[in-house]
């Protein structure tokens, strides 16, 4: 790309050099301040012993990673269920015919109610409430109903994402599909949804990153996943280091997922909107 | 004398307070080429969309081979199989290859086998000079190629009537010719065509009947030579003079 190595390229190099210098200097000041000041706090020694205990970290980590598999499993079975339910809700909300009016009302009420209550409350209400009806094992497991609560709440959010995607497909696409004799549902299935889903993959990934973390909330009603295991270790050894270890395990998964999401958002923007304004 | 393919009687249509079609009476015979011209907003596109049942009409009736297709609540799909439509902005499906665009309706609507639909699509694409584009995606094609694919897509259902809604209006001038050639070829096969257009020279050359629309009414109709040279209505004359002054005729 030695096409335009003129005045402008030199100016941009200089600008870039200066902004890197500013960023490096300011980061250095912040890090230096933390390193210099935090150990001077009166009880730093106690905090270091109870949060950053290396031996404790090494002892807990394998147990935490074992427990983390449960988080991964919950995530893996919740995700397809969420996508399927959210698609159904989004399509119900987008239905046109008068006969489906009740379905539209139900789906609007569903998204409003599920999004209007904190997810922790749903986990308590569904996770304790439904097994409390006296359902026989294994259908009374808190793990099952906690997962159901996750699926129900997340589907409400994801349904809104799908709905935005469906509405972003131009009316003329539907007109073309209908003019060819395709029914409403055939147009949806073959023309509208494939385009809608493609467009909402990036925001969808955002929700999946959140879900990956929120899975830990299921621990509140019993299942021993990583957060619960960290709590057990904390109580047993009277040390908070397991929480730090759990946080690191989460970061190992969520950071790559977030980067992947950003990359996909960027790619989608480049594809649809051309070059970015500097 | 065979019965007209389409009969429109007193067709009215409004969007909210805006009356778009104000009592249209029109007969379209088998194999006839009818061209709708007129200023923007005169109701040309809406009329075509009504014939394809994309817009329900408020009053009047539309008969297709003597059968009323404007009955409220009628299943539009059997009608649409017989009445194809091509749009100004092509409206190809961007997530599908050219071949899939063309075979979608034959497979899903007519229930053709994939292999049969592909073979027939291949023949049609070949006929319109698009054989080498079958695997391409629409955004890789020029406007003229996209519009020809849209025509092939409509033809794949083997319709008896084709509605062409300003199909050259989005095209660069040098691409208009290739699309109009396709329309000439369709006319030669004896297909019934109803087109809305701003290409007056083409309208004059191709049409059997020209209708001038204004304010949702047909204010002039007849053979192109007469309509273009000595229109009866003052407003039609006005419109045609404006067109001539702007160099489009």
Tab-separated table of C-alpha atoms in Angstrom, chain A residues 2-198:
chain	number	residue	atom	x	y	z
A	2	UNK	CA	2.696	2.486	-0.941
A	3	UNK	CA	0.211	4.350	-3.059
A	4	UNK	CA	-0.252	7.518	-1.066
A	5	UNK	CA	2.830	7.960	1.091
A	6	UNK	CA	2.571	11.708	0.933
A	7	UNK	CA	1.826	14.578	3.252
A	8	UNK	CA	-1.292	13.008	4.678
A	9	UNK	CA	0.373	9.678	5.572
A	10	UNK	CA	3.143	11.530	7.421
A	11	UNK	CA	0.601	13.588	9.304
A	12	UNK	CA	-1.371	10.482	10.285
A	13	UNK	CA	1.816	8.732	11.468
A	14	UNK	CA	2.645	11.716	13.651
A	15	UNK	CA	-0.896	11.831	15.036
A	16	UNK	CA	-0.812	8.118	15.831
A	17	UNK	CA	2.617	8.417	17.505
A	18	UNK	CA	1.393	11.231	19.706
A	19	UNK	CA	-1.810	9.459	20.804
A	20	UNK	CA	0.141	6.294	21.676
A	21	UNK	CA	2.521	8.379	23.769
A	22	UNK	CA	-0.347	10.062	25.624
A	23	UNK	CA	-2.110	6.745	26.258
A	24	UNK	CA	1.088	5.087	27.524
A	25	UNK	CA	1.927	7.978	29.843
A	26	UNK	CA	-1.554	8.166	31.374
A	27	UNK	CA	-1.770	4.385	31.899
A	28	UNK	CA	1.638	4.453	33.564
A	29	UNK	CA	0.501	7.151	36.008
A	30	UNK	CA	-2.646	5.214	36.959
A	31	UNK	CA	-0.805	1.911	37.464
A	32	UNK	CA	1.963	3.616	39.441
A	33	UNK	CA	-0.609	5.291	41.664
A	34	UNK	CA	-2.347	1.987	42.401
A	35	UNK	CA	0.902	0.120	43.068
A	36	UNK	CA	2.216	2.912	45.266
A	37	UNK	CA	-0.966	3.792	47.138
A	38	UNK	CA	-2.947	0.601	47.725
A	39	UNK	CA	-0.213	-1.127	49.836
A	40	UNK	CA	-0.153	1.967	52.038
A	41	UNK	CA	-3.769	1.445	53.073
A	42	UNK	CA	-3.905	0.534	56.762
A	43	UNK	CA	-5.220	-3.013	56.366
A	44	UNK	CA	-3.673	-3.947	53.014
A	45	UNK	CA	-1.816	-6.887	54.579
A	46	UNK	CA	-5.055	-8.510	55.737
A	47	UNK	CA	-6.769	-7.959	52.407
A	48	UNK	CA	-3.797	-9.430	50.559
A	49	UNK	CA	-3.813	-12.485	52.806
A	50	UNK	CA	-7.544	-13.126	52.410
A	51	UNK	CA	-8.015	-12.256	48.712
A	52	UNK	CA	-4.677	-12.997	47.071
A	53	UNK	CA	-3.442	-16.164	48.781
A	54	UNK	CA	-1.399	-18.094	46.217
A	55	UNK	CA	-1.558	-21.446	47.978
A	56	UNK	CA	-5.288	-21.122	48.432
A	57	UNK	CA	-5.658	-20.186	44.772
A	58	UNK	CA	-3.797	-23.284	43.604
A	59	UNK	CA	-5.789	-25.469	45.992
A	60	UNK	CA	-9.218	-24.145	44.888
A	61	UNK	CA	-8.713	-23.709	41.173
A	62	UNK	CA	-9.147	-27.374	40.084
A	63	UNK	CA	-12.352	-27.697	42.128
A	64	UNK	CA	-13.650	-24.466	40.644
A	65	UNK	CA	-12.903	-25.539	37.102
A	66	UNK	CA	-14.701	-28.828	37.782
A	67	UNK	CA	-17.701	-26.890	39.059
A	68	UNK	CA	-17.499	-24.555	36.090
A	69	UNK	CA	-18.456	-27.428	33.791
A	70	UNK	CA	-21.925	-27.238	35.273
A	71	UNK	CA	-22.092	-23.560	34.236
A	72	UNK	CA	-21.002	-24.523	30.760
A	73	UNK	CA	-23.598	-27.291	30.592
A	74	UNK	CA	-26.403	-24.965	31.756
A	75	UNK	CA	-25.271	-22.440	29.173
A	76	UNK	CA	-25.224	-25.051	26.435
A	77	UNK	CA	-28.723	-26.335	27.026
A	78	UNK	CA	-30.215	-22.927	27.734
A	79	UNK	CA	-28.901	-21.296	24.550
A	80	UNK	CA	-30.787	-23.364	21.932
A	81	UNK	CA	-33.951	-23.241	24.051
A	82	UNK	CA	-33.666	-19.446	24.312
A	83	UNK	CA	-33.119	-19.012	20.584
A	84	UNK	CA	-36.105	-21.229	19.730
A	85	UNK	CA	-38.498	-19.641	22.223
A	86	UNK	CA	-37.368	-16.099	21.375
A	87	UNK	CA	-37.945	-16.743	17.662
A	88	UNK	CA	-41.456	-17.972	18.387
A	89	UNK	CA	-42.254	-14.931	20.535
A	90	UNK	CA	-40.789	-12.528	17.965
A	91	UNK	CA	-42.786	-14.103	15.135
A	92	UNK	CA	-45.967	-14.073	17.207
A	93	UNK	CA	-45.457	-10.368	17.810
A	94	UNK	CA	-44.943	-9.800	14.111
A	95	UNK	CA	-47.958	-11.783	12.985
A	96	UNK	CA	-50.402	-9.750	10.952
A	97	UNK	CA	-53.673	-11.590	10.825
A	98	UNK	CA	-56.560	-10.542	13.043
A	99	UNK	CA	-57.085	-14.140	14.163
A	100	UNK	CA	-53.683	-14.093	15.848
A	101	UNK	CA	-54.455	-10.994	17.913
A	102	UNK	CA	-54.531	-12.951	21.216
A	103	UNK	CA	-51.119	-14.383	20.365
A	104	UNK	CA	-49.747	-10.860	19.858
A	105	UNK	CA	-51.165	-9.726	23.186
A	106	UNK	CA	-49.701	-12.728	24.985
A	107	UNK	CA	-46.267	-12.195	23.473
A	108	UNK	CA	-46.271	-8.490	24.366
A	109	UNK	CA	-47.336	-9.281	27.930
A	110	UNK	CA	-44.715	-12.008	28.124
A	111	UNK	CA	-41.809	-9.760	27.122
A	112	UNK	CA	-43.018	-6.948	29.398
A	113	UNK	CA	-43.440	-9.154	32.468
A	114	UNK	CA	-40.266	-11.205	32.022
A	115	UNK	CA	-38.120	-8.141	31.412
A	116	UNK	CA	-39.741	-6.117	34.170
A	117	UNK	CA	-38.688	-8.383	37.058
A	118	UNK	CA	-35.073	-9.005	38.142
A	119	UNK	CA	-33.808	-12.328	36.894
A	120	UNK	CA	-32.869	-13.404	40.448
A	121	UNK	CA	-36.500	-13.137	41.455
A	122	UNK	CA	-37.586	-15.359	38.570
A	123	UNK	CA	-34.984	-17.920	39.579
A	124	UNK	CA	-36.302	-17.969	43.139
A	125	UNK	CA	-39.961	-17.956	42.126
A	126	UNK	CA	-39.743	-20.636	39.440
A	127	UNK	CA	-36.831	-22.594	40.921
A	128	UNK	CA	-38.454	-22.987	44.341
A	129	UNK	CA	-42.094	-22.543	43.361
A	130	UNK	CA	-42.560	-25.180	40.667
A	131	UNK	CA	-40.771	-28.060	42.464
A	132	UNK	CA	-42.837	-27.049	45.485
A	133	UNK	CA	-45.935	-28.256	43.622
A	134	UNK	CA	-44.885	-31.786	44.529
A	135	UNK	CA	-43.649	-32.936	41.126
A	136	UNK	CA	-41.928	-36.334	41.291
A	137	UNK	CA	-38.174	-36.759	40.861
A	138	UNK	CA	-36.268	-36.071	38.663
A	139	UNK	CA	-38.642	-33.374	37.441
A	140	UNK	CA	-38.435	-31.397	40.673
A	141	UNK	CA	-34.741	-30.558	40.420
A	142	UNK	CA	-33.871	-26.917	41.155
A	143	UNK	CA	-31.252	-27.171	38.405
A	144	UNK	CA	-33.996	-27.893	35.866
A	145	UNK	CA	-36.351	-25.148	37.035
A	146	UNK	CA	-33.537	-22.663	37.550
A	147	UNK	CA	-32.600	-23.284	33.930
A	148	UNK	CA	-36.224	-22.830	32.905
A	149	UNK	CA	-36.230	-19.454	34.669
A	150	UNK	CA	-33.076	-18.455	32.765
A	151	UNK	CA	-34.614	-19.543	29.469
A	152	UNK	CA	-37.867	-17.679	30.117
A	153	UNK	CA	-36.210	-14.388	31.069
A	154	UNK	CA	-33.508	-14.439	28.424
A	155	UNK	CA	-35.989	-15.354	25.721
A	156	UNK	CA	-37.867	-12.132	26.429
A	157	UNK	CA	-34.726	-10.071	25.784
A	158	UNK	CA	-33.609	-12.103	22.797
A	159	UNK	CA	-37.125	-11.974	21.310
A	160	UNK	CA	-36.825	-8.185	21.202
A	161	UNK	CA	-33.523	-8.520	19.357
A	162	UNK	CA	-35.115	-10.862	16.807
A	163	UNK	CA	-38.107	-8.548	16.456
A	164	UNK	CA	-35.818	-5.630	15.652
A	165	UNK	CA	-34.101	-7.820	13.069
A	166	UNK	CA	-37.385	-8.885	11.479
A	167	UNK	CA	-38.566	-5.300	11.290
A	168	UNK	CA	-35.273	-4.219	9.719
A	169	UNK	CA	-35.939	-6.366	6.650
A	170	UNK	CA	-37.498	-4.024	4.131
A	171	UNK	CA	-41.169	-4.373	3.317
A	172	UNK	CA	-40.280	-4.764	-0.373
A	173	UNK	CA	-38.696	-8.139	0.392
A	174	UNK	CA	-41.969	-9.356	1.840
A	175	UNK	CA	-43.836	-7.905	-1.139
A	176	UNK	CA	-41.555	-9.761	-3.549
A	177	UNK	CA	-42.010	-13.006	-1.647
A	178	UNK	CA	-45.784	-12.648	-1.447
A	179	UNK	CA	-46.000	-11.654	-5.124
A	180	UNK	CA	-44.434	-15.024	-5.950
A	181	UNK	CA	-47.280	-16.776	-4.182
A	182	UNK	CA	-45.411	-17.653	-0.999
A	183	UNK	CA	-47.618	-17.661	2.098
A	184	UNK	CA	-46.963	-15.408	5.089
A	185	UNK	CA	-45.093	-18.190	6.894
A	186	UNK	CA	-43.155	-19.265	3.818
A	187	UNK	CA	-42.058	-15.659	3.284
A	188	UNK	CA	-41.033	-15.480	6.929
A	189	UNK	CA	-39.147	-18.771	6.841
A	190	UNK	CA	-37.328	-18.398	3.527
A	191	UNK	CA	-36.982	-14.655	2.974
A	192	UNK	CA	-37.383	-12.539	6.122
A	193	UNK	CA	-35.899	-14.668	8.912
A	194	UNK	CA	-32.631	-15.625	7.174
A	195	UNK	CA	-31.892	-11.933	6.597
A	196	UNK	CA	-33.099	-10.860	10.036
A	197	UNK	CA	-31.042	-13.431	11.911
A	198	UNK	CA	-27.899	-12.546	9.981
